[in-house]
Coordinates of C-alpha atoms in Angstrom, one line a residue:
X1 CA 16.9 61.8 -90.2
X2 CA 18.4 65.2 -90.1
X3 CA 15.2 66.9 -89.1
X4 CA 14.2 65.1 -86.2
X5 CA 13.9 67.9 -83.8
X6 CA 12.1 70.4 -85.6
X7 CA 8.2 71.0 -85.8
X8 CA 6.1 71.9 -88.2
X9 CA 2.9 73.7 -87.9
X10 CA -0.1 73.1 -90.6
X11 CA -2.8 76.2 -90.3
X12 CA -5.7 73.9 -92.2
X13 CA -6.3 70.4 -92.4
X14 CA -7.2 69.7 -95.8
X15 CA -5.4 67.8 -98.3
X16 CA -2.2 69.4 -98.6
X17 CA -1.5 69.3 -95.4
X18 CA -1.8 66.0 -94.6
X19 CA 0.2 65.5 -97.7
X20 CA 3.1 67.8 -97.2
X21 CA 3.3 65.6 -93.7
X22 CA 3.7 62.7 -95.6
X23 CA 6.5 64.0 -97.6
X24 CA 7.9 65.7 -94.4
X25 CA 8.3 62.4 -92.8
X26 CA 9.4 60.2 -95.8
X27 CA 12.0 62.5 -97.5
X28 CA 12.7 64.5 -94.7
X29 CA 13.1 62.5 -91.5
X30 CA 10.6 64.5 -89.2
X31 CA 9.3 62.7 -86.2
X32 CA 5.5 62.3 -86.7
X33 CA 5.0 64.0 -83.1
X34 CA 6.5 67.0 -84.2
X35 CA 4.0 67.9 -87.2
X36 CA 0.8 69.7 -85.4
X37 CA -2.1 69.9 -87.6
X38 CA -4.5 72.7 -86.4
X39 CA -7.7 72.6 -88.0
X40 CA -10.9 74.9 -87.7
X41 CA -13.8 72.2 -88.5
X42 CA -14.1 69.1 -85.8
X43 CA -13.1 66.6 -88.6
X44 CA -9.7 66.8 -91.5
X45 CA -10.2 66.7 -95.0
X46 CA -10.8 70.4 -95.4
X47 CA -12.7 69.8 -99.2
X48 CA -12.5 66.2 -99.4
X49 CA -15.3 65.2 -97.6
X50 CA -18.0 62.5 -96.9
X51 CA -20.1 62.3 -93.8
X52 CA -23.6 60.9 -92.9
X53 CA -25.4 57.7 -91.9
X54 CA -28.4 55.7 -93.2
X55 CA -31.1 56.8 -90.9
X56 CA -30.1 60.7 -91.6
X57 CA -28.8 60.5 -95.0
X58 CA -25.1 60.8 -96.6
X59 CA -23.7 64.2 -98.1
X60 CA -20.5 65.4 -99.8
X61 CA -20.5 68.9 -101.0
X62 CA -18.5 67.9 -104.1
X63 CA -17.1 65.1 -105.4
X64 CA -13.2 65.4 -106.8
X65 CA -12.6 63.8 -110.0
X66 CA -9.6 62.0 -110.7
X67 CA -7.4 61.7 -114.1
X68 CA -4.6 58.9 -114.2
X69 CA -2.6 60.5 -116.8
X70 CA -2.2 64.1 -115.4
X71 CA -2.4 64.2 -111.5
X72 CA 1.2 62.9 -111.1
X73 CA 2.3 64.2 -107.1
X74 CA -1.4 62.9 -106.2
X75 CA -0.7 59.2 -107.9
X76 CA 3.3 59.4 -106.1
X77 CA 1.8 60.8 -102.6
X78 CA -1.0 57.6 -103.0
X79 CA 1.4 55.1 -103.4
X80 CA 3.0 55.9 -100.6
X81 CA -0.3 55.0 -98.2
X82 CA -1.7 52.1 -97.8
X83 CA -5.1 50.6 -98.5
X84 CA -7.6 50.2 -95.6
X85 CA -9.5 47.7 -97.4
X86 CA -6.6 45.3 -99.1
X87 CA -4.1 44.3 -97.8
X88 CA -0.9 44.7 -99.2
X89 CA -1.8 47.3 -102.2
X90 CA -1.7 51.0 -102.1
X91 CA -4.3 53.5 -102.2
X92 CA -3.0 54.4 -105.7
X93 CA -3.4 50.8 -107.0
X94 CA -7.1 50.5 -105.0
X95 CA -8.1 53.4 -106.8
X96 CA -7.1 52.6 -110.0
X97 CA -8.1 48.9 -110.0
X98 CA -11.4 50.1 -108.9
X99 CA -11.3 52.4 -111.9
X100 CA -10.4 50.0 -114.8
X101 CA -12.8 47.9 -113.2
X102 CA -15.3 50.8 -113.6
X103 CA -14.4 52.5 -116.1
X104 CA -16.7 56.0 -117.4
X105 CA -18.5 56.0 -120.7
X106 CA -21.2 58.5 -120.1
X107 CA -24.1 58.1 -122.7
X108 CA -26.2 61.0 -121.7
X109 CA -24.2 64.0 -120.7
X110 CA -26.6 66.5 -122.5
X111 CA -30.3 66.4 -121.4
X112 CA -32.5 68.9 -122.8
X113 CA -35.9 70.3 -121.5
X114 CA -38.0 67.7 -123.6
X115 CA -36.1 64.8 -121.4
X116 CA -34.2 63.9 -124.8
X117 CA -30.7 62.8 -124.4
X118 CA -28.2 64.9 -127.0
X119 CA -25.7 63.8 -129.3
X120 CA -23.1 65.9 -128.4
X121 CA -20.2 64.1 -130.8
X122 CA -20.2 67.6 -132.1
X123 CA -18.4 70.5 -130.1
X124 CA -20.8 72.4 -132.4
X125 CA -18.2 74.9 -132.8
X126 CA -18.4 77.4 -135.7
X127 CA -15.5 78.8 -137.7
X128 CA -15.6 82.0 -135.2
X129 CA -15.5 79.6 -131.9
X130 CA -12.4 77.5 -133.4
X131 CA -10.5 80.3 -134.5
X132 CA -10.8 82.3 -130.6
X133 CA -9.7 78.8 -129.3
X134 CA -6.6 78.5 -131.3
X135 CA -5.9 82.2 -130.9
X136 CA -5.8 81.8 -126.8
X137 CA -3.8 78.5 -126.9
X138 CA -1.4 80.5 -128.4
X139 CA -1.8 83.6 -126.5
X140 CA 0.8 84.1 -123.6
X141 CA -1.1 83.5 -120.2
X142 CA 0.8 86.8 -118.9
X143 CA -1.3 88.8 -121.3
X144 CA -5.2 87.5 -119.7
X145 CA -4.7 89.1 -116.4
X146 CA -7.7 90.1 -114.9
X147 CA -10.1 89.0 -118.1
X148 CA -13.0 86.9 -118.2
X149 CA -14.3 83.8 -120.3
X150 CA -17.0 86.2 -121.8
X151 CA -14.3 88.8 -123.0
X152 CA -12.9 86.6 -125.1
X153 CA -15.7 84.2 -127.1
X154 CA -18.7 85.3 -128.4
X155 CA -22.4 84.9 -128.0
X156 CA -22.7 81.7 -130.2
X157 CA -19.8 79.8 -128.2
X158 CA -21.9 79.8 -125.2
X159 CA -24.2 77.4 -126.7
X160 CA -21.8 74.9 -128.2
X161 CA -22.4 71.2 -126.8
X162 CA -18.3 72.1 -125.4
X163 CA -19.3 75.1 -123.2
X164 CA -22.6 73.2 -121.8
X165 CA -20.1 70.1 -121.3
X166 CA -16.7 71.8 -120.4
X167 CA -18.7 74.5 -118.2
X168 CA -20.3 71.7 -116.1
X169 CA -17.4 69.6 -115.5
X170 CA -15.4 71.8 -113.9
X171 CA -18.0 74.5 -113.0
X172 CA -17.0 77.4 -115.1
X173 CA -18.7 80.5 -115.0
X174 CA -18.8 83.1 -118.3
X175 CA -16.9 85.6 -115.8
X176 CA -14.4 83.1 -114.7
X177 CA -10.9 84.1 -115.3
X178 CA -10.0 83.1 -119.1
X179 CA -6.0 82.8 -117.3
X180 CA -7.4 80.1 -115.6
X181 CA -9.7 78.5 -118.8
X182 CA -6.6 78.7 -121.0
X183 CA -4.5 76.6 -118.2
X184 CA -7.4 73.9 -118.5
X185 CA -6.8 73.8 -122.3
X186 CA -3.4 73.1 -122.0
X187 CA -3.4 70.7 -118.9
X188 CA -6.8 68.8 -119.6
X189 CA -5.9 68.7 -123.5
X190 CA -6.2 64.8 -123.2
X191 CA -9.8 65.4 -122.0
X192 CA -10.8 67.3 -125.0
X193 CA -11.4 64.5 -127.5
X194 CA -13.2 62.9 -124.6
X195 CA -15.7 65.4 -123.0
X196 CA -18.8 64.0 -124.4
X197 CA -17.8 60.6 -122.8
X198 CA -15.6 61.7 -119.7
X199 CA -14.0 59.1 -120.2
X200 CA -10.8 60.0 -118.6
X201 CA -12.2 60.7 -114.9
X202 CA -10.6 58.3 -112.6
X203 CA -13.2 57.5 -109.5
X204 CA -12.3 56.3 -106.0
X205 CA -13.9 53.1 -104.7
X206 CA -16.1 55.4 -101.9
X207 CA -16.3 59.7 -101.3
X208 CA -12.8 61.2 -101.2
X209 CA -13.2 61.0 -97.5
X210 CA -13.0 57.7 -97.2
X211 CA -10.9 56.9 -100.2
X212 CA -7.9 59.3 -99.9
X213 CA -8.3 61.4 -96.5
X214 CA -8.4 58.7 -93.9
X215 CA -5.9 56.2 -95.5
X216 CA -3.8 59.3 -95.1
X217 CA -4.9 60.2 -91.9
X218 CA -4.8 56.4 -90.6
X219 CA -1.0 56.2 -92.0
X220 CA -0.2 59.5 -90.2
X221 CA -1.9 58.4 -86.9
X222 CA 0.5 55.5 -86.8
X223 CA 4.0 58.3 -86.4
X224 CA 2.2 59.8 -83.6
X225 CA 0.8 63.4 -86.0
X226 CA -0.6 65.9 -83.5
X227 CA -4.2 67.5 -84.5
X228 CA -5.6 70.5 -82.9
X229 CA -9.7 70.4 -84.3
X230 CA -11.9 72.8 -84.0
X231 CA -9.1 75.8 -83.5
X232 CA -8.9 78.2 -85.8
X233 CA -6.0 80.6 -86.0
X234 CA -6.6 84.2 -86.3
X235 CA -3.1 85.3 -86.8
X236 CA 0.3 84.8 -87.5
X237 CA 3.5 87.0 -86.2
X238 CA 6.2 87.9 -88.1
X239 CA 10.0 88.6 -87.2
X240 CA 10.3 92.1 -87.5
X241 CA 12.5 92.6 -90.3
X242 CA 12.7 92.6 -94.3
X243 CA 12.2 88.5 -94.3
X244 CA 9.4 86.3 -93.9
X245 CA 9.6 84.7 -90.5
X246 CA 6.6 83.5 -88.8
X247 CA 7.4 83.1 -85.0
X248 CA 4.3 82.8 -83.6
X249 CA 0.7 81.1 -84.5
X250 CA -2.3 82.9 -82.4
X251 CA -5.4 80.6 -82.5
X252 CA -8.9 80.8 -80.8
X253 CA -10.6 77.2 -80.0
X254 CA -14.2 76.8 -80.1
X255 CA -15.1 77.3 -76.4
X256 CA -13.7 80.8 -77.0
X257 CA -10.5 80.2 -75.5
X258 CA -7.7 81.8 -76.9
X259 CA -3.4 80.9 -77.3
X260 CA 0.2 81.1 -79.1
X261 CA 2.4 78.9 -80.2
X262 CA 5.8 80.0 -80.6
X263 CA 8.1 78.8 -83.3
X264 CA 12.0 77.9 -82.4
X265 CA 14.0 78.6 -84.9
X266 CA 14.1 75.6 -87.5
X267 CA 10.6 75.1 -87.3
X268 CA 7.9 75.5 -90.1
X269 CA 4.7 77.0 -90.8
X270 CA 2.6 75.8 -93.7
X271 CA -0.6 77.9 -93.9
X272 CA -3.8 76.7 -96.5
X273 CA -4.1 80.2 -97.9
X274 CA -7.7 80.0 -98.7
X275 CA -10.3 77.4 -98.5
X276 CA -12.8 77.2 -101.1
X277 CA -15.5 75.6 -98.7
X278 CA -15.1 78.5 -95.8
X279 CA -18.6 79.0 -94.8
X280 CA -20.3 76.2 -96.2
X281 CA -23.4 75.3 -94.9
X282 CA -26.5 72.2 -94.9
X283 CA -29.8 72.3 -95.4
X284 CA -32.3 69.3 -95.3
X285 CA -35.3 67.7 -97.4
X286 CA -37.6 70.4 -95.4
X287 CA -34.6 73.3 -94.5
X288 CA -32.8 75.2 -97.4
X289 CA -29.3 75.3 -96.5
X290 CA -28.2 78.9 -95.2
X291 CA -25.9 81.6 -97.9
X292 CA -23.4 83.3 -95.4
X293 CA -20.6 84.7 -96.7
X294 CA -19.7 86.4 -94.1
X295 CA -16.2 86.8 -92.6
X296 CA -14.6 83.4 -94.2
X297 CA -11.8 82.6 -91.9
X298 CA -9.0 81.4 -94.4
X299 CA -9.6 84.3 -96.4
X300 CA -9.6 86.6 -93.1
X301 CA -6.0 85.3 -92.1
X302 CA -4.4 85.3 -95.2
X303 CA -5.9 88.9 -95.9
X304 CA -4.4 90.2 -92.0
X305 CA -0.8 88.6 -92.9
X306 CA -0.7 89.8 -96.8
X307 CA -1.6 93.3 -95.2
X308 CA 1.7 92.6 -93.0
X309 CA 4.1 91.1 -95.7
X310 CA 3.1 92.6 -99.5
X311 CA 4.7 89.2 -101.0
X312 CA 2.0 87.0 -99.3
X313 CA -0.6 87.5 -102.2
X314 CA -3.5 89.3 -102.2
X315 CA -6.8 87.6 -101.5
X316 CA -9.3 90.2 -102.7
X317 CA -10.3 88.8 -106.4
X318 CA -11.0 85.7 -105.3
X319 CA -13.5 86.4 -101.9
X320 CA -14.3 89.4 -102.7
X321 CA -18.0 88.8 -104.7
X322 CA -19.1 85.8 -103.4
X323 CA -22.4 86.3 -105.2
X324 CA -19.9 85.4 -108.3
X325 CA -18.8 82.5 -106.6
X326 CA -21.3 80.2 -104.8
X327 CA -23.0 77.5 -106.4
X328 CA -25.7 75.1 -104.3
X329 CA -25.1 71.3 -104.3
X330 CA -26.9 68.2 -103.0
X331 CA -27.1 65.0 -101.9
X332 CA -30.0 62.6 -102.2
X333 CA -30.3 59.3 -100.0
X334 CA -32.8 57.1 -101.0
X335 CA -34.1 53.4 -99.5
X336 CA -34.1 51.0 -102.0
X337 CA -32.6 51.5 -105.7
X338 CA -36.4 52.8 -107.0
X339 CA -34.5 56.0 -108.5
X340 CA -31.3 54.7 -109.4
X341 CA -32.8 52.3 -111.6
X342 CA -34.9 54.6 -113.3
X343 CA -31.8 56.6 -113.7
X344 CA -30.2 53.8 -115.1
X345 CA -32.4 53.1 -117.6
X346 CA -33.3 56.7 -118.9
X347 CA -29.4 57.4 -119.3
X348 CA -28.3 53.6 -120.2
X349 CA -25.6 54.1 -117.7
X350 CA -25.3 51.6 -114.5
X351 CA -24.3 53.5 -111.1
X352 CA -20.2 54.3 -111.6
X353 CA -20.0 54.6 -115.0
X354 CA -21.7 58.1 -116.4
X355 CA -20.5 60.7 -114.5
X356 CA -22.4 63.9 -115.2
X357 CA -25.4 64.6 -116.7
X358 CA -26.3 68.0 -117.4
X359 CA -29.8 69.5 -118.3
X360 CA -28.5 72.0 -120.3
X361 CA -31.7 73.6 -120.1
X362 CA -32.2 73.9 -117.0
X363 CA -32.6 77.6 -115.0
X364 CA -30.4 76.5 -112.7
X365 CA -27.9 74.9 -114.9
X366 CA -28.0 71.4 -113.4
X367 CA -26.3 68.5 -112.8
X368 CA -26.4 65.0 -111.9
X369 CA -23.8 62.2 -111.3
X370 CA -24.4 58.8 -109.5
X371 CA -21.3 57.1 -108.4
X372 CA -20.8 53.1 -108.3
X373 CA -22.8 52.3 -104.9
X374 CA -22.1 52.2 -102.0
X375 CA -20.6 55.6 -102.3
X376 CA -20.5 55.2 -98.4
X377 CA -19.3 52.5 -96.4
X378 CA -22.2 53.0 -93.9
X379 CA -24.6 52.4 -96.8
X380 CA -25.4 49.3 -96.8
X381 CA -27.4 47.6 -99.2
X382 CA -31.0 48.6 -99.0
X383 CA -29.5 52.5 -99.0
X384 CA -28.4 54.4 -102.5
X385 CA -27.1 57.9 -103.1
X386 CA -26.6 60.6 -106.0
X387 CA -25.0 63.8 -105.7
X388 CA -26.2 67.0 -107.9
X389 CA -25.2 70.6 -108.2
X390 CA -26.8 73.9 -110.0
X391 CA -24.6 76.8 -110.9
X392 CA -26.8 79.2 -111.0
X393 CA -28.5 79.1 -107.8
X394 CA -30.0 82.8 -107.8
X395 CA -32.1 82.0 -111.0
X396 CA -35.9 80.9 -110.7
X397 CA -36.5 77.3 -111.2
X398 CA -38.5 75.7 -114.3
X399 CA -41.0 73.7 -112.1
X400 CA -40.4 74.7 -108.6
X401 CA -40.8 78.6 -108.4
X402 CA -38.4 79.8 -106.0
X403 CA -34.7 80.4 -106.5
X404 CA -32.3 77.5 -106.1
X405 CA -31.1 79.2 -103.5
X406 CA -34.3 79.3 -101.7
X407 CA -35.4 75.6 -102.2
X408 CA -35.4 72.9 -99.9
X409 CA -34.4 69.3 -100.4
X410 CA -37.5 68.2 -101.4
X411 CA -38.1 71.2 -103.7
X412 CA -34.8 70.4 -105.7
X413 CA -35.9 66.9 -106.2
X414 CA -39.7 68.3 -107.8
X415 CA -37.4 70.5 -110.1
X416 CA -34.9 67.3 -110.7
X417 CA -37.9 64.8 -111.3
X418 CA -39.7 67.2 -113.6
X419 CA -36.4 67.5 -116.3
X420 CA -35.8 63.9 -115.9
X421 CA -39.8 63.2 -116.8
X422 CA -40.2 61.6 -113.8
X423 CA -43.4 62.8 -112.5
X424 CA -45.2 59.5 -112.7
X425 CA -42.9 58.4 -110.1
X426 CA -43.1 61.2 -108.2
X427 CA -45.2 59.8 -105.7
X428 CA -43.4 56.6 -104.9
X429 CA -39.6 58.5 -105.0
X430 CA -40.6 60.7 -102.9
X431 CA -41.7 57.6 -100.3
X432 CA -38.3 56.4 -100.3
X433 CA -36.6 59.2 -99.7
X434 CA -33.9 59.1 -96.4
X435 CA -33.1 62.5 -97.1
X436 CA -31.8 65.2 -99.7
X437 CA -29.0 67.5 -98.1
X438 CA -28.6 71.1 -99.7
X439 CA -25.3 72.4 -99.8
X440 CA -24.5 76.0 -100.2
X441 CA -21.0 77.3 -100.7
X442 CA -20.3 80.9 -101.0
X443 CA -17.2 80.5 -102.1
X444 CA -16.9 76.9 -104.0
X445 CA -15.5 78.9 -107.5
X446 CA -14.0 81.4 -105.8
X447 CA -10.4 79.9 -107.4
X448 CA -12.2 80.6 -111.1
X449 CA -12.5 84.2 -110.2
X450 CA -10.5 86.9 -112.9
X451 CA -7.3 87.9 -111.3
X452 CA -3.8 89.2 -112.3
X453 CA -1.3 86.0 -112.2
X454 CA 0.8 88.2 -109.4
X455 CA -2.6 88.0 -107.4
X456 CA -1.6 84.3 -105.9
X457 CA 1.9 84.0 -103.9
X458 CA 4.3 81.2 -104.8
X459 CA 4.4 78.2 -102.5
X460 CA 7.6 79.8 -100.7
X461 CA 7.4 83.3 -100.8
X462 CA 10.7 85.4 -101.9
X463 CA 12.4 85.9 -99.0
X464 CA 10.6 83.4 -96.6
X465 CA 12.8 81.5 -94.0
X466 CA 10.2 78.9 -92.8
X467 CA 6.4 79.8 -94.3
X468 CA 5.5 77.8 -96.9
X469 CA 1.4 78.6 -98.5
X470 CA 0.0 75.2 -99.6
X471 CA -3.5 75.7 -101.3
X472 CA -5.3 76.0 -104.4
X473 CA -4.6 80.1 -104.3
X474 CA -1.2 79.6 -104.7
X475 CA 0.7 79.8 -108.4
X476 CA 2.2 77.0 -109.7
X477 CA 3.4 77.7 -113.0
X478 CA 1.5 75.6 -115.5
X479 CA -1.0 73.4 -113.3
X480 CA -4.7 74.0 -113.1
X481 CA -6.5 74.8 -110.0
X482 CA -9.7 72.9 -108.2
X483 CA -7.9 69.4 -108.5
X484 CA -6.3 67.5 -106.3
X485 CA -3.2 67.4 -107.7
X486 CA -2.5 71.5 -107.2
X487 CA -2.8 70.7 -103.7
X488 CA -0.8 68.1 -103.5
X489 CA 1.8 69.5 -106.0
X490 CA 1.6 72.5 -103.2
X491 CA 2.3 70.1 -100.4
X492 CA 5.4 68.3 -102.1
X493 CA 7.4 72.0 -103.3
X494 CA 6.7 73.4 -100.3
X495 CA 8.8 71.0 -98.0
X496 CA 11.6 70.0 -100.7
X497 CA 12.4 73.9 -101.2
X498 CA 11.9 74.9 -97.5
X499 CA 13.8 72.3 -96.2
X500 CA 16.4 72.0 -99.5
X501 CA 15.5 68.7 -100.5
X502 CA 17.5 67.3 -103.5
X503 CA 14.5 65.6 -104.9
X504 CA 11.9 66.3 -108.2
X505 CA 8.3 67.0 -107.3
X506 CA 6.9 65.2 -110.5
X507 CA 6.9 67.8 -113.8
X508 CA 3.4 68.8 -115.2
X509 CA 3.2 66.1 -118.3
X510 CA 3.3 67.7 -121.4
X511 CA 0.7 66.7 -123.5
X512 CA -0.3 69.9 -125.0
X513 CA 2.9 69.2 -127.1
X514 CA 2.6 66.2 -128.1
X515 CA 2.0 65.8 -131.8
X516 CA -0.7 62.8 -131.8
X517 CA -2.6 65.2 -128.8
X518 CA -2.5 68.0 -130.7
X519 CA -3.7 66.4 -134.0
X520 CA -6.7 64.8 -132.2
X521 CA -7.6 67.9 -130.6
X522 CA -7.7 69.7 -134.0
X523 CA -10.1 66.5 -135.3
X524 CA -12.5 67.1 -132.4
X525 CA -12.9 70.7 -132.9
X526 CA -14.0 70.0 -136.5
X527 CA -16.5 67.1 -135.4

């Protein structure tokens, strides 16, 4: 327990925070009174959310998938926590006993405008498409700074049943950084063989919120964690010299009130450089939600300290064009399983088990996925729930006329209803509805953006005595971004190197060198 009297500061309250106090308690013997958690929003999780009730209606702005083979510091950090629901088993073994008792076979991932659901066995790569992709897996990452998707493929790859599928799963964008696509070749290589399926997403029982953040929070709560919600820190201050020191933490709390913490010298800061839900905001079945992207505060903070210490990063590629970056979600709640079941019988995929479907084409690029109900624990039984995104939210829609960005709840159902065929229903949907939340987020991709690989700090800056950056805008040499994992990964380096722990965070698994992988990667292409 050699640490016992230090503290540690968290600026952010998401995942990796609450992770890297894990790990700072288990492996490094701090007292869970001396780990202060300040957070910005009146609630932790930072991404990983799930809120609502049945009389208002549920929303998550995303949903987090899961993968049991590749997110190894996420499985180690879950099996540390314990389940709130069984006792006795960890939130590693709930998940993944809920998964293999749920397991994904998705049966209608392409939709097209007639309603028909697509074969997409076939990539429906030609000789051109193969041949750029086997180019850029061997193409040295340090050579794709700053270049796009688009750069790189041509016209006809943008059609393939892969872009449609690959682009939807994890929200690419043509100008996303290809850096960042060729990372999710290599690390999601497993997944290849499997896109048309998805079968290798690993789903939690409920939301993420309720699966992962408050086992961890309820585990933390029992060492005595401090959390400081809705206070947002404006600034750290720096030792004056060469090093990377932070010694004070200036925050503002939401009555307007304004302090500073100072740091003794031993104790930590761990700031979430970036948050890739800053500024969200909801909208209702009659509201649209709200686009401001103005003044995000992660990205304002890590900005005013990279302007004081040049080896902090620099923020400007990825909030810089957050027309580039937002996308607009939803979240429909719905008495009584009217729509679910016709869901379920259009796709021939019960709730749980067919993650996304995409109507490829759609204006607005969209996408559905219903998750095993309840997806709440508030739901009850006479309540269900989908969740739905569009990536192109400036573009007019193909039955509602307005821009995605302009619709309201109810508008984005019409549009949904219409590509599913629905409109015989329409009527009696529409009578059930509890509510459809819209979600905008300027600055949900923002991670995706084209960058130079210098562009994102390492988790302990060179020359840092006690500042560790613990976010998805941080490199990590071989990891993919937008998963939990990175975060977690993030959480687990930054307290072993700060505080010289003699301990492995878990190696990225390489299957992108595995023979059998490889060889089955090559068969798909060619399907």
């Amino acid at each position: 327990m050699h640490d016992s009297n230090k503290h540690a500061y968290f600026v952010g309250g998401g995942l990796a925070s609450l992770a890297a106090a894990v790990y700072l308690i288990e492996d490094a013997g701090f007292k869970g009174e001396n780990i202060h958690i300040i957070e910005a929003l009146p609630v932790l999780g930072g991404s990983n959310d799930g809120a609502g009730a049945k009389q208002e209606g549920f929303v998550c702005r995303g949903g987090r998938m899961l993968n049991e083979e590749t997110y190894e510091n996420f499985w180690d950090l879950t099996s540390r926590i314990p389940s709130l629901e069984v006792p006795n088993i960890s939130v590693k073994d709930e998940i993944l006993a809920f998964d293999h008792a749920n397991p994904t076979h998705a049966k209608a991932r392409l939709i097209d405008k007639y309603g028909k659901i697509l074969d997409v066995h076939s990539m429906g790569f030609d000789h051109d498409d193969r041949m750029k992709m086997l180019k850029l897996f061997f193409t040295d990452e340090n050579e794709l700074d700053h270049m796009t998707i688009r750069e790189w493929f041509g016209d006809h790859f943008f059609t393939t049943n892969f872009w449609y599928m690959w682009q939807t799963t994890f929200a690419w964008q043509e100008w996303s950084s290809l850096f960042e696509f060729r990372r999710y070749m290599n690390r999601m290589i497993l997944e290849f063989s499997r896109i048309d399926t998805l079968e290798g997403v690993t789903r939690t029982p409920y939301n993420q919120y309720e699966s992962v953040i408050l086992p961890i929070k309820k585990h933390l709560d029992k060492f005595g964690v401090d959390y400081s919600l809705k206070r947002t820190v404006t600034d750290l201050i720096f030792k004056d010299d060469n090093g990377i020191t932070v010694t004070a933490i200036q925050y503002q709390d939401a009555d307007g009130q304004t302090g500073s913490i100072a740091l003794q010298e031993g104790d930590l800061c761990f700031f979430t450089n970036g948050c890739i839900t800053d500024n969200s905001d909801n909208g209702d079945y009659k509201t649209p939600a709200r686009y401001l992207p103005d003044n995000p505060p992660s990205f304002a903070l890590w900005k005013k300290i990279a302007l004081k210490k040049p080896r902090l990063g620099n923020p400007d590629p990825f909030f810089g064009k957050p027309d580039e970056t937002k996308w607009y979600s939803f979240t429909a709640t719905f008495r009584g399983n009217k729509m679910l079941k016709l869901i379920e019988a259009f796709s021939g995929n019960k709730p749980g088990s067919g993650a996304l479907m995409t109507f490829k084409d759609s204006s607005w690029r969209m996408s559905i996925v219903v998750a095993a109900q309840p997806h709440f624990k508030a739901q009850g039984e006479d309540t269900t729930i989908f969740w739905g995104y569009g990536l192109y939210p400036d573009k007019t829609g193909d039955f509602v006329q307005k821009r995605m960005i302009d619709c309201t709840g109810e508008e984005i159902l019409t549009e949904l209803l219409h590509h599913l065929h629905f409109e015989q229903h329409e009527t009696e949907i529409k009578e059930s509805v509890v509510n459809v939340i819209p979600v905008m987020m300027p600055y949900i991709d923002a991670l995706f953006q084209p960058h130079a690989k210098s562009d994102r700090p390492p988790v302990v800056p060179r020359g840092s005595t006690n500042l560790a950056m613990i976010s998805q805008f941080v490199e990590i040499p071989q990891d993919m971004v937008f998963t939990e994992e990175y975060s977690v990964r993030a959480a687990r380096t930054a307290v072993y190197t700060l505080l010289n722990i003699d301990r492995e965070v878990a190696p990225v698994t390489p299957y992108n060198r595995r023979p059998d992988v490889l060889a089955k990667a090559v068969h798909t292409a060619y399907r």
